[in-house]
Amino acid sequence: MSYLFPTYAKWDVKPKTAKGCYLIDQSGKTYLDFTSGIGVCNLGHQPDEVKEEVLKQLDGYWHVSNLFQMENQEIAAELLAKAAGLDAVFFANSGAEANEAAIKLARKATGKSKIITFEKSFHGRTFATMAATGQDKIKQGFGTMLETFVYVPYNDITSLEQEMDEDVAAVMLEVIQGEGGINVGDAEFLKSVEKLCHENHSLLIIDEIQTGIGRTGKPFAYQHFGLNPDIITVAKGLGSGFPIGAMVGKAELKAYFGPGSHGSTFGGNPVAIASAIATMKKIFSEAFLEEVKQKSDNFMKELEKALLELPIVNEIRGLGMMIGIDIQGNIPAILAEIREEGLLVLSAGDSVIRLLPPLTVSLAELKKGLDIITKVLKKHCLAAI
């Protein structure tokens, strides 16, 4: 009997240790990990530079509350804001909390309540972020959702134009829809969304929970498209596995989030902040991001060369180290077979194998992962004949 609520469809893998791009289970089996803890361990498992800073903080203090001035919070906020080209940071514990903060701030700053999001989006599982999510399966059984969210098809500017008006507080989007199937935003569409927001005095919120902190080869995915958001949200890769999220916004929004307007007991916890500082110092360096870009460009070419000829592969899409292989087949069964071969990967949407390798992965490790995926998919092609 388990004393846990069965909220997760757990795999038959029991971790014992993990380091770099590898995880070893309690039976001694070694897995190459292309999940990165669902886009969290961007520097791999137990990165030495992060571990060193966390241990230093553990010898200082663990928690004092946000009533105290903590220098490291200021350092982390500056690193994050400058990388984003924005001005102010609120620290939370997760992506959902960061999105909750963004929703509250947008409504308060604009005095409006209507927020437009997109079909197949995912923004969290709290009540507001669940309502913001454009997937019905996330909401089933929880009763009436908040009525201030409107959903339109992604990459369809005409549908958005029909919903935009002066009553819209914000448009909230993922540049690459992660849980929805690795759906990449069209450049013209994204710029048009920004233009519509400006014309209607609405805020542009970009959810960078999964795409941020170097995942796509830039600090944030919206920077590939020259966008200028009012608010972004980050989490996952920010703390290399320690629970931390953040909302980052423009300077003029600071006036709407004063004392008493929002809060989080554990948000900006000193240990998590230490991990975030070390993580950002490594990932936001130009040389590191250039290496991510080169490796990911090479990996995408090799994936296309090896897999697009297979009849069950519909499409390969993504950006940087966030890649989806859209296939015809039984995704849970295929993922289980890939695990059996020693590679950990994820699903996204109903038909996509999702790859989120650590950004530190080597070309040899990428090839090893590709060989396993190719072997399993070729087997399923033969079985389909």
Coordinates of N, CA, C and O in Angstrom, one line a residue, residues 13-26 29-33 35-37 41 43-48 51 240 344 358:
V13 N 10.7 2.8 -12.3 CA 12.2 3.2 -12.1 C 12.3 3.8 -10.7 O 11.6 4.8 -10.4
K14 N 13.2 3.3 -9.9 CA 13.5 3.8 -8.6 C 14.9 4.3 -8.5 O 15.9 3.6 -8.4
P15 N 15.0 5.7 -8.6 CA 16.4 6.2 -8.6 C 17.2 6.0 -7.4 O 16.6 6.0 -6.3
K16 N 18.5 5.8 -7.5 CA 19.4 5.7 -6.4 C 20.4 6.8 -6.4 O 20.5 7.5 -5.4
T17 N 21.0 7.1 -7.5 CA 21.9 8.2 -7.7 C 21.8 8.8 -9.1 O 21.3 8.1 -10.0
A18 N 22.2 10.0 -9.2 CA 22.2 10.7 -10.6 C 23.4 11.7 -10.6 O 23.6 12.4 -9.6
K19 N 24.0 11.7 -11.7 CA 25.1 12.7 -11.9 C 25.3 13.0 -13.4 O 25.2 12.0 -14.2
G20 N 25.4 14.2 -13.7 CA 25.5 14.6 -15.1 C 24.3 14.2 -15.9 O 23.2 14.6 -15.5
C21 N 24.5 13.5 -17.0 CA 23.4 13.1 -17.9 C 22.9 11.7 -17.5 O 22.1 11.2 -18.3
Y22 N 23.3 11.1 -16.4 CA 23.0 9.8 -16.1 C 22.2 9.6 -14.8 O 22.5 10.3 -13.8
L23 N 21.3 8.6 -14.8 CA 20.6 8.2 -13.5 C 20.8 6.7 -13.4 O 20.7 6.0 -14.3
I24 N 21.1 6.3 -12.1 CA 21.2 4.9 -11.8 C 20.1 4.5 -10.8 O 19.9 5.2 -9.8
D25 N 19.4 3.4 -11.2 CA 18.3 3.0 -10.3 C 18.8 2.0 -9.2 O 20.0 1.7 -9.2
Q26 N 17.9 1.6 -8.4 CA 18.2 0.8 -7.2 C 18.7 -0.6 -7.6 O 19.3 -1.3 -6.8
K29 N 20.9 -0.4 -12.7 CA 20.8 -0.1 -14.2 C 21.1 1.4 -14.4 O 20.5 2.3 -13.6
T30 N 21.8 1.7 -15.4 CA 22.2 3.1 -15.8 C 21.3 3.6 -16.9 O 21.2 2.9 -17.9
Y31 N 20.7 4.8 -16.8 CA 19.9 5.4 -17.8 C 20.6 6.7 -18.3 O 21.0 7.5 -17.5
L32 N 20.6 6.9 -19.6 CA 20.9 8.2 -20.1 C 19.6 9.0 -20.0 O 18.5 8.6 -20.5
D33 N 19.7 10.2 -19.4 CA 18.5 10.9 -19.0 C 18.3 12.1 -19.9 O 18.9 13.1 -19.8
T35 N 15.3 13.6 -19.9 CA 14.1 14.3 -19.3 C 14.5 15.5 -18.5 O 13.8 16.4 -18.4
S36 N 15.7 15.5 -18.0 CA 16.3 16.6 -17.2 C 15.3 16.9 -16.1 O 15.1 18.1 -15.7
G37 N 14.6 15.9 -15.5 CA 13.6 16.2 -14.5 C 12.5 17.1 -15.0 O 11.9 17.9 -14.3
C41 N 16.8 20.0 -14.7 CA 18.3 19.9 -14.5 C 19.0 20.3 -15.8 O 19.7 19.4 -16.4
L43 N 21.7 21.8 -16.2 CA 23.2 21.6 -16.0 C 23.5 20.2 -15.7 O 24.6 19.8 -15.3
G44 N 22.5 19.3 -15.9 CA 22.6 17.9 -15.5 C 22.4 17.7 -14.0 O 22.1 18.6 -13.3
H45 N 22.5 16.5 -13.6 CA 22.3 16.1 -12.2 C 23.5 16.5 -11.4 O 24.7 16.3 -11.8
Q46 N 23.3 17.1 -10.2 CA 24.3 17.5 -9.3 C 25.5 18.3 -9.9 O 26.6 17.9 -9.7
P47 N 25.2 19.4 -10.6 CA 26.3 20.2 -11.1 C 27.2 20.7 -10.0 O 26.7 21.2 -9.0
D48 N 28.5 20.6 -10.1 CA 29.4 20.8 -9.1 C 29.4 22.3 -8.6 O 29.4 22.6 -7.4
K51 N 26.2 22.8 -6.5 CA 26.3 22.1 -5.2 C 27.2 22.9 -4.3 O 26.9 23.0 -3.1
S240 N 18.3 24.4 -10.9 CA 18.9 23.1 -11.0 C 18.4 22.0 -10.1 O 19.1 21.1 -9.7
L344 N 15.9 7.7 -21.0 CA 14.7 8.3 -20.4 C 14.2 9.5 -21.2 O 15.0 10.4 -21.5
P358 N 19.9 17.4 -20.8 CA 20.6 18.5 -20.1 C 21.4 19.3 -21.2 O 21.8 18.8 -22.2

